mmCIF file of C-alpha atoms and ligand atoms in Angstrom:
data_model
loop_
_atom_site.group_PDB
_atom_site.id
_atom_site.type_symbol
_atom_site.label_atom_id
_atom_site.label_comp_id
_atom_site.label_asym_id
_atom_site.label_seq_id
_atom_site.Cartn_x
_atom_site.Cartn_y
_atom_site.Cartn_z
ATOM 1 C CA MET A 1 -49.963 -11.473 9.941
ATOM 2 C CA GLU A 2 -46.517 -12.505 11.080
ATOM 3 C CA PHE A 3 -44.058 -14.370 8.883
ATOM 4 C CA LEU A 4 -41.231 -16.763 9.582
ATOM 5 C CA ASN A 5 -38.192 -16.184 7.409
ATOM 6 C CA ASN A 6 -36.050 -19.098 6.393
ATOM 7 C CA GLY A 7 -33.437 -18.561 3.735
ATOM 8 C CA PRO A 8 -35.050 -18.050 0.372
ATOM 9 C CA TYR A 9 -38.636 -18.011 1.480
ATOM 10 C CA LYS A 10 -40.932 -16.551 4.078
ATOM 11 C CA ILE A 11 -43.928 -18.426 5.323
ATOM 12 C CA PRO A 12 -47.014 -16.885 6.958
ATOM 13 C CA ALA A 13 -46.987 -18.031 10.589
ATOM 14 C CA LEU A 14 -50.662 -19.031 10.454
ATOM 15 C CA GLY A 15 -52.372 -21.085 7.778
ATOM 16 C CA LEU A 16 -55.669 -22.894 7.321
ATOM 17 C CA GLY A 17 -55.652 -26.705 7.498
ATOM 18 C CA THR A 18 -58.013 -28.615 5.203
ATOM 19 C CA PHE A 19 -57.619 -32.287 6.156
ATOM 20 C CA SER A 20 -60.834 -34.330 5.841
ATOM 21 C CA VAL A 21 -62.931 -31.499 4.390
ATOM 22 C CA ARG A 22 -64.134 -32.825 1.072
ATOM 23 C CA ASP A 23 -67.577 -31.303 0.811
ATOM 24 C CA GLU A 24 -67.339 -28.624 -1.875
ATOM 25 C CA VAL A 25 -69.861 -26.225 -0.345
ATOM 26 C CA GLU A 26 -68.349 -26.505 3.131
ATOM 27 C CA LEU A 27 -64.733 -26.065 1.988
ATOM 28 C CA THR A 28 -65.542 -23.271 -0.480
ATOM 29 C CA SER A 29 -67.287 -21.287 2.210
ATOM 30 C CA ALA A 30 -64.457 -21.919 4.728
ATOM 31 C CA LEU A 31 -61.813 -20.832 2.223
ATOM 32 C CA ASN A 32 -63.729 -17.676 1.298
ATOM 33 C CA GLU A 33 -64.219 -16.843 4.971
ATOM 34 C CA ALA A 34 -60.519 -17.407 5.649
ATOM 35 C CA LEU A 35 -59.429 -15.284 2.692
ATOM 36 C CA GLU A 36 -61.775 -12.449 3.775
ATOM 37 C CA THR A 37 -60.332 -12.729 7.292
ATOM 38 C CA GLY A 38 -56.769 -12.383 5.998
ATOM 39 C CA TYR A 39 -55.476 -15.965 5.820
ATOM 40 C CA ARG A 40 -52.959 -16.268 2.989
ATOM 41 C CA HIS A 41 -51.461 -19.670 3.782
ATOM 42 C CA PHE A 42 -53.376 -22.876 2.987
ATOM 43 C CA ASP A 43 -52.394 -26.468 3.686
ATOM 44 C CA THR A 44 -53.725 -29.287 1.532
ATOM 45 C CA ALA A 45 -52.477 -32.664 0.242
ATOM 46 C CA ALA A 46 -53.075 -34.936 -2.712
ATOM 47 C CA ILE A 47 -54.588 -37.546 -0.382
ATOM 48 C CA TYR A 48 -57.075 -35.034 1.080
ATOM 49 C CA MET A 49 -58.794 -35.153 -2.316
ATOM 50 C CA ASN A 50 -59.731 -31.478 -2.049
ATOM 51 C CA GLU A 51 -56.963 -29.750 -4.046
ATOM 52 C CA HIS A 52 -59.476 -29.091 -6.848
ATOM 53 C CA ILE A 53 -61.755 -27.177 -4.457
ATOM 54 C CA VAL A 54 -58.847 -25.137 -3.076
ATOM 55 C CA GLY A 55 -57.797 -24.422 -6.662
ATOM 56 C CA LYS A 56 -61.235 -23.285 -7.725
ATOM 57 C CA VAL A 57 -61.567 -20.784 -4.889
ATOM 58 C CA LEU A 58 -58.022 -19.424 -5.256
ATOM 59 C CA ASN A 59 -58.534 -19.044 -8.976
ATOM 60 C CA GLU A 60 -61.686 -17.002 -8.399
ATOM 61 C CA TRP A 61 -59.804 -14.655 -6.069
ATOM 62 C CA ILE A 62 -56.802 -14.325 -8.378
ATOM 63 C CA SER A 63 -58.666 -13.977 -11.669
ATOM 64 C CA SER A 64 -61.034 -11.377 -10.227
ATOM 65 C CA GLY A 65 -58.010 -9.297 -9.196
ATOM 66 C CA LYS A 66 -58.819 -9.482 -5.454
ATOM 67 C CA LEU A 67 -55.547 -11.261 -4.763
ATOM 68 C CA LYS A 68 -52.182 -11.730 -6.430
ATOM 69 C CA ARG A 69 -50.615 -15.187 -6.616
ATOM 70 C CA ASP A 70 -47.486 -14.003 -4.811
ATOM 71 C CA GLU A 71 -49.552 -12.966 -1.773
ATOM 72 C CA LEU A 72 -50.448 -16.609 -1.203
ATOM 73 C CA PHE A 73 -48.494 -19.460 0.371
ATOM 74 C CA ILE A 74 -49.798 -22.859 -0.761
ATOM 75 C CA THR A 75 -48.571 -26.154 0.626
ATOM 76 C CA THR A 76 -49.472 -29.517 -0.805
ATOM 77 C CA LYS A 77 -48.017 -32.980 -0.281
ATOM 78 C CA LEU A 78 -46.792 -35.865 -2.410
ATOM 79 C CA SER A 79 -49.180 -38.754 -1.881
ATOM 80 C CA LEU A 80 -47.919 -42.047 -0.465
ATOM 81 C CA PHE A 81 -49.303 -43.644 -3.633
ATOM 82 C CA ASP A 82 -46.850 -41.586 -5.737
ATOM 83 C CA GLU A 83 -43.873 -41.883 -3.426
ATOM 84 C CA GLN A 84 -41.626 -43.701 -5.884
ATOM 85 C CA PRO A 85 -38.947 -42.490 -8.280
ATOM 86 C CA GLY A 86 -40.628 -42.269 -11.665
ATOM 87 C CA LEU A 87 -43.984 -41.108 -10.307
ATOM 88 C CA VAL A 88 -42.908 -37.797 -8.736
ATOM 89 C CA GLU A 89 -43.034 -35.467 -11.740
ATOM 90 C CA ASN A 90 -46.496 -36.598 -12.762
ATOM 91 C CA ALA A 91 -47.698 -36.196 -9.164
ATOM 92 C CA ILE A 92 -46.742 -32.526 -8.981
ATOM 93 C CA LYS A 93 -48.205 -31.847 -12.415
ATOM 94 C CA THR A 94 -51.491 -33.381 -11.236
ATOM 95 C CA SER A 95 -51.507 -31.305 -8.039
ATOM 96 C CA LEU A 96 -50.736 -28.096 -9.960
ATOM 97 C CA LYS A 97 -53.539 -28.795 -12.411
ATOM 98 C CA LYS A 98 -56.052 -29.361 -9.609
ATOM 99 C CA LEU A 99 -54.829 -26.300 -7.730
ATOM 100 C CA GLN A 100 -54.939 -24.257 -10.979
ATOM 101 C CA LEU A 101 -51.489 -22.910 -10.145
ATOM 102 C CA ASP A 102 -48.181 -22.583 -12.015
ATOM 103 C CA TYR A 103 -46.201 -23.309 -8.872
ATOM 104 C CA ILE A 104 -46.602 -24.490 -5.282
ATOM 105 C CA ASP A 105 -44.871 -22.618 -2.458
ATOM 106 C CA LEU A 106 -44.035 -25.731 -0.447
ATOM 107 C CA TRP A 107 -44.209 -29.370 -1.477
ATOM 108 C CA LEU A 108 -43.793 -32.029 1.196
ATOM 109 C CA ILE A 109 -43.273 -35.773 1.230
ATOM 110 C CA HIS A 110 -46.424 -36.566 3.178
ATOM 111 C CA PHE A 111 -45.220 -39.642 5.067
ATOM 112 C CA PRO A 112 -42.063 -41.718 4.724
ATOM 113 C CA VAL A 113 -43.790 -44.960 3.673
ATOM 114 C CA ALA A 114 -44.892 -45.648 0.092
ATOM 115 C CA VAL A 115 -48.221 -47.365 -0.480
ATOM 116 C CA GLN A 116 -49.767 -49.122 -3.464
ATOM 117 C CA ILE A 117 -53.229 -50.437 -4.251
ATOM 118 C CA THR A 118 -53.053 -54.021 -5.510
ATOM 119 C CA VAL A 119 -55.224 -55.501 -8.250
ATOM 120 C CA GLU A 120 -57.296 -56.961 -5.445
ATOM 121 C CA LYS A 121 -57.853 -53.325 -4.370
ATOM 122 C CA GLU A 122 -55.916 -53.801 -1.170
ATOM 123 C CA ALA A 123 -53.551 -51.074 0.108
ATOM 124 C CA ILE A 124 -50.083 -52.436 0.843
ATOM 125 C CA THR A 125 -46.814 -50.782 1.852
ATOM 126 C CA LEU A 126 -43.858 -50.851 -0.552
ATOM 127 C CA PRO A 127 -40.084 -50.736 -0.136
ATOM 128 C CA THR A 128 -39.500 -46.977 -0.046
ATOM 129 C CA ASP A 129 -36.617 -45.053 -1.641
ATOM 130 C CA LEU A 130 -36.815 -41.746 0.220
ATOM 131 C CA GLU A 131 -33.526 -40.428 -1.159
ATOM 132 C CA GLY A 132 -34.567 -41.271 -4.742
ATOM 133 C CA VAL A 133 -37.888 -39.489 -4.277
ATOM 134 C CA TRP A 134 -36.127 -36.423 -2.824
ATOM 135 C CA LYS A 135 -33.797 -36.200 -5.853
ATOM 136 C CA GLU A 136 -36.832 -36.074 -8.150
ATOM 137 C CA MET A 137 -38.471 -33.427 -5.963
ATOM 138 C CA GLU A 138 -35.321 -31.307 -6.288
ATOM 139 C CA GLN A 139 -35.768 -31.439 -10.063
ATOM 140 C CA GLN A 140 -39.234 -29.959 -9.630
ATOM 141 C CA VAL A 141 -37.736 -26.972 -7.802
ATOM 142 C CA ALA A 142 -35.310 -26.506 -10.682
ATOM 143 C CA LEU A 143 -38.248 -26.655 -13.122
ATOM 144 C CA GLY A 144 -40.068 -23.936 -11.147
ATOM 145 C CA ARG A 145 -43.032 -26.129 -10.190
ATOM 146 C CA THR A 146 -42.449 -25.649 -6.468
ATOM 147 C CA ARG A 147 -40.538 -22.931 -4.630
ATOM 148 C CA THR A 148 -39.429 -25.135 -1.753
ATOM 149 C CA ILE A 149 -39.548 -28.775 -0.698
ATOM 150 C CA GLY A 150 -39.795 -30.371 2.698
ATOM 151 C CA LEU A 151 -40.776 -33.366 4.783
ATOM 152 C CA SER A 152 -43.715 -34.410 6.908
ATOM 153 C CA ASN A 153 -43.839 -37.103 9.582
ATOM 154 C CA PHE A 154 -40.105 -37.854 9.199
ATOM 155 C CA ASN A 155 -37.941 -38.718 12.199
ATOM 156 C CA ILE A 156 -34.441 -37.383 12.858
ATOM 157 C CA SER A 157 -32.493 -40.197 11.221
ATOM 158 C CA GLN A 158 -34.685 -40.036 8.116
ATOM 159 C CA ILE A 159 -34.164 -36.260 7.871
ATOM 160 C CA LYS A 160 -30.398 -36.760 8.216
ATOM 161 C CA ARG A 161 -30.425 -39.285 5.382
ATOM 162 C CA ILE A 162 -32.160 -36.748 3.132
ATOM 163 C CA GLN A 163 -29.715 -34.023 4.190
ATOM 164 C CA ASN A 164 -26.814 -36.304 3.278
ATOM 165 C CA VAL A 165 -27.910 -36.627 -0.360
ATOM 166 C CA ALA A 166 -29.619 -33.267 -0.806
ATOM 167 C CA LYS A 167 -28.499 -30.554 -3.194
ATOM 168 C CA ILE A 168 -31.533 -28.652 -1.929
ATOM 169 C CA LYS A 169 -31.792 -29.177 1.823
ATOM 170 C CA PRO A 170 -35.248 -29.704 3.368
ATOM 171 C CA ALA A 171 -36.552 -26.232 4.254
ATOM 172 C CA ASN A 172 -39.533 -27.348 6.212
ATOM 173 C CA LEU A 173 -40.771 -30.116 8.476
ATOM 174 C CA GLN A 174 -44.483 -30.587 9.142
ATOM 175 C CA ILE A 175 -45.153 -32.615 12.280
ATOM 176 C CA GLU A 176 -47.898 -33.091 14.819
ATOM 177 C CA THR A 177 -47.255 -30.525 17.560
ATOM 178 C CA HIS A 178 -49.595 -29.185 20.231
ATOM 179 C CA LEU A 179 -49.624 -28.325 23.912
ATOM 180 C CA TYR A 180 -49.833 -31.964 24.998
ATOM 181 C CA PHE A 181 -47.249 -33.218 22.501
ATOM 182 C CA GLN A 182 -44.611 -30.534 22.145
ATOM 183 C CA GLN A 183 -41.965 -32.437 20.133
ATOM 184 C CA ASN A 184 -38.999 -30.770 21.852
ATOM 185 C CA LYS A 185 -36.388 -33.165 20.484
ATOM 186 C CA LEU A 186 -37.435 -32.885 16.847
ATOM 187 C CA ARG A 187 -37.930 -29.121 17.131
ATOM 188 C CA SER A 188 -34.500 -28.593 18.587
ATOM 189 C CA PHE A 189 -32.965 -30.694 15.782
ATOM 190 C CA ALA A 190 -34.899 -28.644 13.199
ATOM 191 C CA ARG A 191 -33.808 -25.330 14.752
ATOM 192 C CA LYS A 192 -30.130 -26.336 14.626
ATOM 193 C CA ASN A 193 -30.564 -27.368 10.984
ATOM 194 C CA ASN A 194 -32.410 -24.241 9.841
ATOM 195 C CA ILE A 195 -35.607 -26.169 9.124
ATOM 196 C CA THR A 196 -38.882 -24.334 9.743
ATOM 197 C CA VAL A 197 -41.392 -26.424 11.684
ATOM 198 C CA VAL A 198 -45.087 -26.361 10.835
ATOM 199 C CA ALA A 199 -47.249 -27.665 13.695
ATOM 200 C CA TYR A 200 -50.042 -29.834 12.374
ATOM 201 C CA SER A 201 -53.052 -30.631 14.551
ATOM 202 C CA PRO A 202 -52.127 -27.587 16.696
ATOM 203 C CA LEU A 203 -55.415 -27.947 18.611
ATOM 204 C CA ALA A 204 -54.758 -31.685 19.116
ATOM 205 C CA SER A 205 -57.361 -32.498 16.450
ATOM 206 C CA PRO A 206 -60.310 -32.775 18.863
ATOM 207 C CA ALA A 207 -62.639 -34.436 16.342
ATOM 208 C CA MET A 208 -60.319 -37.435 15.969
ATOM 209 C CA PRO A 209 -60.729 -39.305 19.248
ATOM 210 C CA GLN A 210 -60.255 -42.627 17.472
ATOM 211 C CA PHE A 211 -56.591 -41.755 17.090
ATOM 212 C CA TYR A 212 -56.063 -41.426 20.840
ATOM 213 C CA LYS A 213 -55.532 -45.163 20.991
ATOM 214 C CA GLU A 214 -52.447 -45.126 23.121
ATOM 215 C CA ALA A 215 -53.944 -42.752 25.666
ATOM 216 C CA LEU A 216 -57.067 -44.872 25.776
ATOM 217 C CA THR A 217 -55.313 -48.190 26.181
ATOM 218 C CA SER A 218 -53.077 -46.875 28.953
ATOM 219 C CA GLY A 219 -56.192 -45.593 30.671
ATOM 220 C CA ALA A 220 -54.959 -41.999 30.689
ATOM 221 C CA PRO A 221 -57.669 -39.343 30.436
ATOM 222 C CA LEU A 222 -57.928 -37.767 26.995
ATOM 223 C CA PRO A 223 -56.331 -34.346 26.962
ATOM 224 C CA ASN A 224 -58.670 -31.589 25.818
ATOM 225 C CA ILE A 225 -57.409 -28.089 25.147
ATOM 226 C CA PHE A 226 -60.883 -26.605 25.378
ATOM 227 C CA ASN A 227 -61.634 -27.557 28.979
ATOM 228 C CA ASP A 228 -58.164 -27.617 30.505
ATOM 229 C CA SER A 229 -58.195 -25.425 33.614
ATOM 230 C CA ALA A 230 -54.510 -24.383 33.246
ATOM 231 C CA ILE A 231 -55.173 -23.118 29.706
ATOM 232 C CA SER A 232 -58.514 -21.541 30.705
ATOM 233 C CA ALA A 233 -56.820 -19.491 33.469
ATOM 234 C CA ILE A 234 -54.328 -18.019 30.990
ATOM 235 C CA ALA A 235 -57.069 -17.451 28.417
ATOM 236 C CA LYS A 236 -59.183 -15.588 30.963
ATOM 237 C CA LYS A 237 -56.261 -13.353 31.932
ATOM 238 C CA HIS A 238 -55.755 -12.294 28.291
ATOM 239 C CA LYS A 239 -59.479 -12.233 27.436
ATOM 240 C CA LYS A 240 -58.820 -14.872 24.794
ATOM 241 C CA THR A 241 -60.134 -18.406 24.195
ATOM 242 C CA ASN A 242 -58.307 -21.639 25.005
ATOM 243 C CA ALA A 243 -57.785 -22.258 21.283
ATOM 244 C CA GLN A 244 -56.181 -18.839 20.858
ATOM 245 C CA VAL A 245 -53.813 -19.483 23.773
ATOM 246 C CA ALA A 246 -52.916 -22.939 22.415
ATOM 247 C CA LEU A 247 -52.074 -21.482 18.996
ATOM 248 C CA LYS A 248 -50.254 -18.454 20.404
ATOM 249 C CA TYR A 249 -48.008 -20.671 22.535
ATOM 250 C CA LEU A 250 -46.812 -22.462 19.403
ATOM 251 C CA LEU A 251 -46.354 -19.203 17.474
ATOM 252 C CA GLN A 252 -44.356 -17.630 20.286
ATOM 253 C CA SER A 253 -42.234 -20.795 20.378
ATOM 254 C CA GLY A 254 -41.208 -20.109 16.775
ATOM 255 C CA LEU A 255 -43.543 -22.509 14.987
ATOM 256 C CA VAL A 256 -46.004 -22.076 12.138
ATOM 257 C CA VAL A 257 -49.567 -23.260 12.928
ATOM 258 C CA ILE A 258 -52.227 -24.588 10.535
ATOM 259 C CA PRO A 259 -55.452 -25.023 12.536
ATOM 260 C CA ARG A 260 -58.416 -26.378 10.607
ATOM 261 C CA SER A 261 -61.918 -25.056 10.947
ATOM 262 C CA THR A 262 -64.892 -24.750 8.625
ATOM 263 C CA ASN A 263 -66.862 -22.702 11.136
ATOM 264 C CA PRO A 264 -66.798 -18.954 10.264
ATOM 265 C CA LYS A 265 -66.601 -17.824 13.883
ATOM 266 C CA ARG A 266 -63.751 -20.209 14.702
ATOM 267 C CA ILE A 267 -61.900 -19.375 11.469
ATOM 268 C CA ARG A 268 -61.864 -15.728 12.622
ATOM 269 C CA GLU A 269 -61.103 -16.661 16.225
ATOM 270 C CA ASN A 270 -58.032 -18.688 15.234
ATOM 271 C CA PHE A 271 -56.718 -15.746 13.200
ATOM 272 C CA ASP A 272 -57.158 -13.244 16.025
ATOM 273 C CA ILE A 273 -53.940 -14.109 17.838
ATOM 274 C CA PHE A 274 -51.516 -11.408 16.739
ATOM 275 C CA ASN A 275 -52.676 -8.784 19.242
ATOM 276 C CA PHE A 276 -51.624 -10.278 22.576
ATOM 277 C CA HIS A 277 -48.492 -11.671 24.175
ATOM 278 C CA LEU A 278 -48.011 -14.593 26.558
ATOM 279 C CA ASP A 279 -45.614 -13.646 29.363
ATOM 280 C CA ASP A 280 -42.803 -15.862 30.665
ATOM 281 C CA GLY A 281 -45.028 -17.294 33.420
ATOM 282 C CA ASP A 282 -47.737 -18.217 30.905
ATOM 283 C CA MET A 283 -45.190 -19.831 28.595
ATOM 284 C CA LEU A 284 -43.730 -21.894 31.443
ATOM 285 C CA ALA A 285 -47.158 -23.056 32.642
ATOM 286 C CA LEU A 286 -48.058 -24.076 29.087
ATOM 287 C CA LYS A 287 -44.717 -25.812 28.528
ATOM 288 C CA ARG A 288 -45.514 -27.999 31.547
ATOM 289 C CA LEU A 289 -48.636 -29.384 29.824
ATOM 290 C CA ASP A 290 -46.484 -31.543 27.532
ATOM 291 C CA ARG A 291 -47.379 -35.218 28.003
ATOM 292 C CA GLY A 292 -45.058 -36.557 25.346
ATOM 293 C CA LYS A 293 -45.971 -39.400 23.036
ATOM 294 C CA LYS A 294 -49.003 -40.580 24.953
ATOM 295 C CA ALA A 295 -50.777 -37.471 23.698
ATOM 296 C CA LYS A 296 -49.881 -38.089 20.062
ATOM 297 C CA VAL A 297 -53.082 -38.121 18.023
ATOM 298 C CA PHE A 298 -51.822 -39.473 14.702
ATOM 299 C CA LEU A 299 -50.084 -42.704 15.597
ATOM 300 C CA MET A 300 -49.988 -43.765 12.004
ATOM 301 C CA LEU A 301 -51.215 -42.989 8.622
ATOM 302 C CA ASN A 302 -53.420 -46.037 8.447
ATOM 303 C CA LEU A 303 -53.792 -46.196 4.690
ATOM 304 C CA ALA A 304 -52.272 -49.645 4.490
ATOM 305 C CA LYS A 305 -51.940 -52.852 6.432
ATOM 306 C CA GLU A 306 -48.568 -53.468 8.060
ATOM 307 C CA MET A 307 -47.810 -49.726 8.164
ATOM 308 C CA THR A 308 -46.364 -49.794 11.671
ATOM 309 C CA LYS A 309 -44.077 -52.717 10.790
ATOM 310 C CA HIS A 310 -42.531 -50.993 7.761
ATOM 311 C CA PRO A 311 -38.797 -50.206 8.193
ATOM 312 C CA GLU A 312 -39.477 -46.533 7.403
ATOM 313 C CA TYR A 313 -42.407 -46.221 9.855
ATOM 314 C CA PRO A 314 -41.238 -42.991 11.533
ATOM 315 C CA PHE A 315 -42.664 -42.976 15.023
ATOM 316 C CA ARG A 316 -40.455 -45.549 16.735
ATOM 317 C CA GLU A 317 -37.768 -43.023 17.549
ATOM 318 C CA ASN A 318 -37.439 -39.401 18.605
ATOM 319 C CA LEU A 319 -40.573 -39.374 20.647
ATOM 320 C CA PRO A 320 -39.990 -38.050 24.153
HETATM 321 N N1 NDP B 401 -48.886 -33.774 7.489
HETATM 322 C C1 NDP B 401 -49.773 -34.564 8.074
HETATM 323 O O1 NDP B 401 -49.624 -35.789 8.117
HETATM 324 C C2 NDP B 401 -50.965 -33.956 8.716
HETATM 325 C C3 NDP B 401 -51.293 -32.660 8.419
HETATM 326 N N2 NDP B 401 -52.395 -32.080 8.999
HETATM 327 C C4 NDP B 401 -52.716 -30.679 8.607
HETATM 328 O O2 NDP B 401 -52.889 -29.904 9.798
HETATM 329 C C5 NDP B 401 -54.206 -29.347 9.792
HETATM 330 C C6 NDP B 401 -54.744 -29.177 11.211
HETATM 331 O O3 NDP B 401 -54.789 -30.399 11.888
HETATM 332 P P1 NDP B 401 -56.174 -31.152 12.208
HETATM 333 O O4 NDP B 401 -55.828 -32.559 12.472
HETATM 334 O O5 NDP B 401 -57.123 -30.834 11.154
HETATM 335 O O6 NDP B 401 -56.624 -30.614 13.615
HETATM 336 P P2 NDP B 401 -56.707 -29.243 14.455
HETATM 337 O O7 NDP B 401 -55.831 -29.449 15.652
HETATM 338 O O8 NDP B 401 -56.498 -28.056 13.611
HETATM 339 O O9 NDP B 401 -58.212 -29.316 14.955
HETATM 340 C C7 NDP B 401 -59.284 -29.194 14.053
HETATM 341 C C8 NDP B 401 -60.589 -29.408 14.805
HETATM 342 O O10 NDP B 401 -60.712 -28.406 15.831
HETATM 343 C C9 NDP B 401 -61.946 -27.720 15.697
HETATM 344 N N3 NDP B 401 -61.628 -26.296 15.958
HETATM 345 C C10 NDP B 401 -60.903 -25.466 15.184
HETATM 346 N N4 NDP B 401 -60.781 -24.253 15.754
HETATM 347 C C11 NDP B 401 -61.441 -24.320 16.925
HETATM 348 C C12 NDP B 401 -61.693 -23.382 17.956
HETATM 349 N N5 NDP B 401 -61.212 -22.141 17.891
HETATM 350 N N6 NDP B 401 -62.438 -23.779 19.022
HETATM 351 C C13 NDP B 401 -62.942 -25.044 19.096
HETATM 352 N N7 NDP B 401 -62.735 -25.983 18.136
HETATM 353 C C14 NDP B 401 -61.996 -25.625 17.059
HETATM 354 C C15 NDP B 401 -62.423 -27.960 14.280
HETATM 355 O O11 NDP B 401 -63.825 -28.027 14.207
HETATM 356 P P3 NDP B 401 -64.698 -26.921 13.380
HETATM 357 O O12 NDP B 401 -64.358 -27.098 11.927
HETATM 358 O O13 NDP B 401 -66.097 -27.309 13.708
HETATM 359 O O14 NDP B 401 -64.305 -25.576 13.915
HETATM 360 C C16 NDP B 401 -61.824 -29.327 13.962
HETATM 361 O O15 NDP B 401 -62.686 -30.374 14.366
HETATM 362 C C17 NDP B 401 -55.007 -30.343 8.945
HETATM 363 O O16 NDP B 401 -56.264 -29.845 8.578
HETATM 364 C C18 NDP B 401 -54.033 -30.600 7.829
HETATM 365 O O17 NDP B 401 -54.041 -29.528 6.921
HETATM 366 C C19 NDP B 401 -53.133 -32.766 9.942
HETATM 367 C C20 NDP B 401 -52.855 -34.072 10.249
HETATM 368 C C21 NDP B 401 -51.751 -34.786 9.638
HETATM 369 O O1 NHF B 402 -52.547 -35.447 6.692
HETATM 370 C C1 NHF B 402 -53.114 -36.394 7.187
HETATM 371 C C2 NHF B 402 -54.219 -36.309 8.086
HETATM 372 O O2 NHF B 402 -54.272 -37.429 8.947
HETATM 373 C C3 NHF B 402 -54.542 -38.608 8.340
HETATM 374 C C4 NHF B 402 -54.602 -39.711 9.352
HETATM 375 O O3 NHF B 402 -54.408 -40.964 8.868
HETATM 376 C C5 NHF B 402 -53.561 -38.824 7.278
HETATM 377 O O4 NHF B 402 -54.268 -39.199 6.162
HETATM 378 C C6 NHF B 402 -52.645 -37.692 6.946
HETATM 379 O O5 NHF B 402 -51.480 -37.730 7.682
#
């Protein structure tokens, strides 16, 4: 396993994503498979509603002595429903309880728009005080409940606003990044600001075609990493799969990747990427696959009406 070092912490360069896996049997078996394979970094979120399953499995490994807590790197995220000053401390306590942990390694603001459920049970967006939320997250670092704090789905001007008020600067930025949507602008900003980037949906989230709205409406063909002839040629040369090449490209570009799989074979396949090297020609060919924002899978976090009209909706700027 490789690590990325950033100031006070080091983060394993590969982690297991867990978005949308809520079935206890399925997630338990995926987590056990991943731990046996050597994964030590796990990505969850309060809104994935699976922190309790992650916690149960980790606790079994730690309490049986198979693993020490400090060998693990656990990321979770502040829910949009708790993204208000006054709710932050309780949110981390709830996540820690579900995860059965004393501390989280990385805690992220999941998305820069706060959401609330009304008495009519309707999800609505709220005016959002990002700086106020960050200040309360800093207190949680001081209290030892999380080692580091960071941002997810923030754009450059939002990150700058946090940096301007921060005593503890954001250490990490989790954003959608894959071969077809390479996020060069945001990555270059993060590099200059010593912010580690975690690439979410590093395989372009193939099971989520409903999110390819923009590509569909513009009539562009849907990009697919698994049957792309340019990727297949490089994969064949290295005797690797397209998924392994897609992940390796991001790793070699200095990013952390968190592919999700619950399939034992693919969990192992995605981990088996530390024993080959993409040469300069491969890297250039893969760089050319970038299609910019039309290949963005997650256009919004559609938990609430009016999300895209909210002043903090992040995806209006910084997209190539
Ligand atoms: N911060 C945020 O807002 C977001 C964070 N995330 C995080 O990033 C993680 C990864 O992103 P995600 O959107 O899940 O998508 P990924 O790009 O990781 O793709 C996951 C899909 O690819 C399939 N897959 C995995 N490995 C392979 C392989 N080797 N060959 C073929 N198919 C494969 C999986 O199916 P199968 O299980 O059958 O293998 C699954 O359907 C999430 O799980 C979550 O933790 C994701 C979205 C937003
Ligand atoms: O992490 C996430 C996975 O994608 C979803 C798409 O709405 C979101 O809930 C969230 O960003």
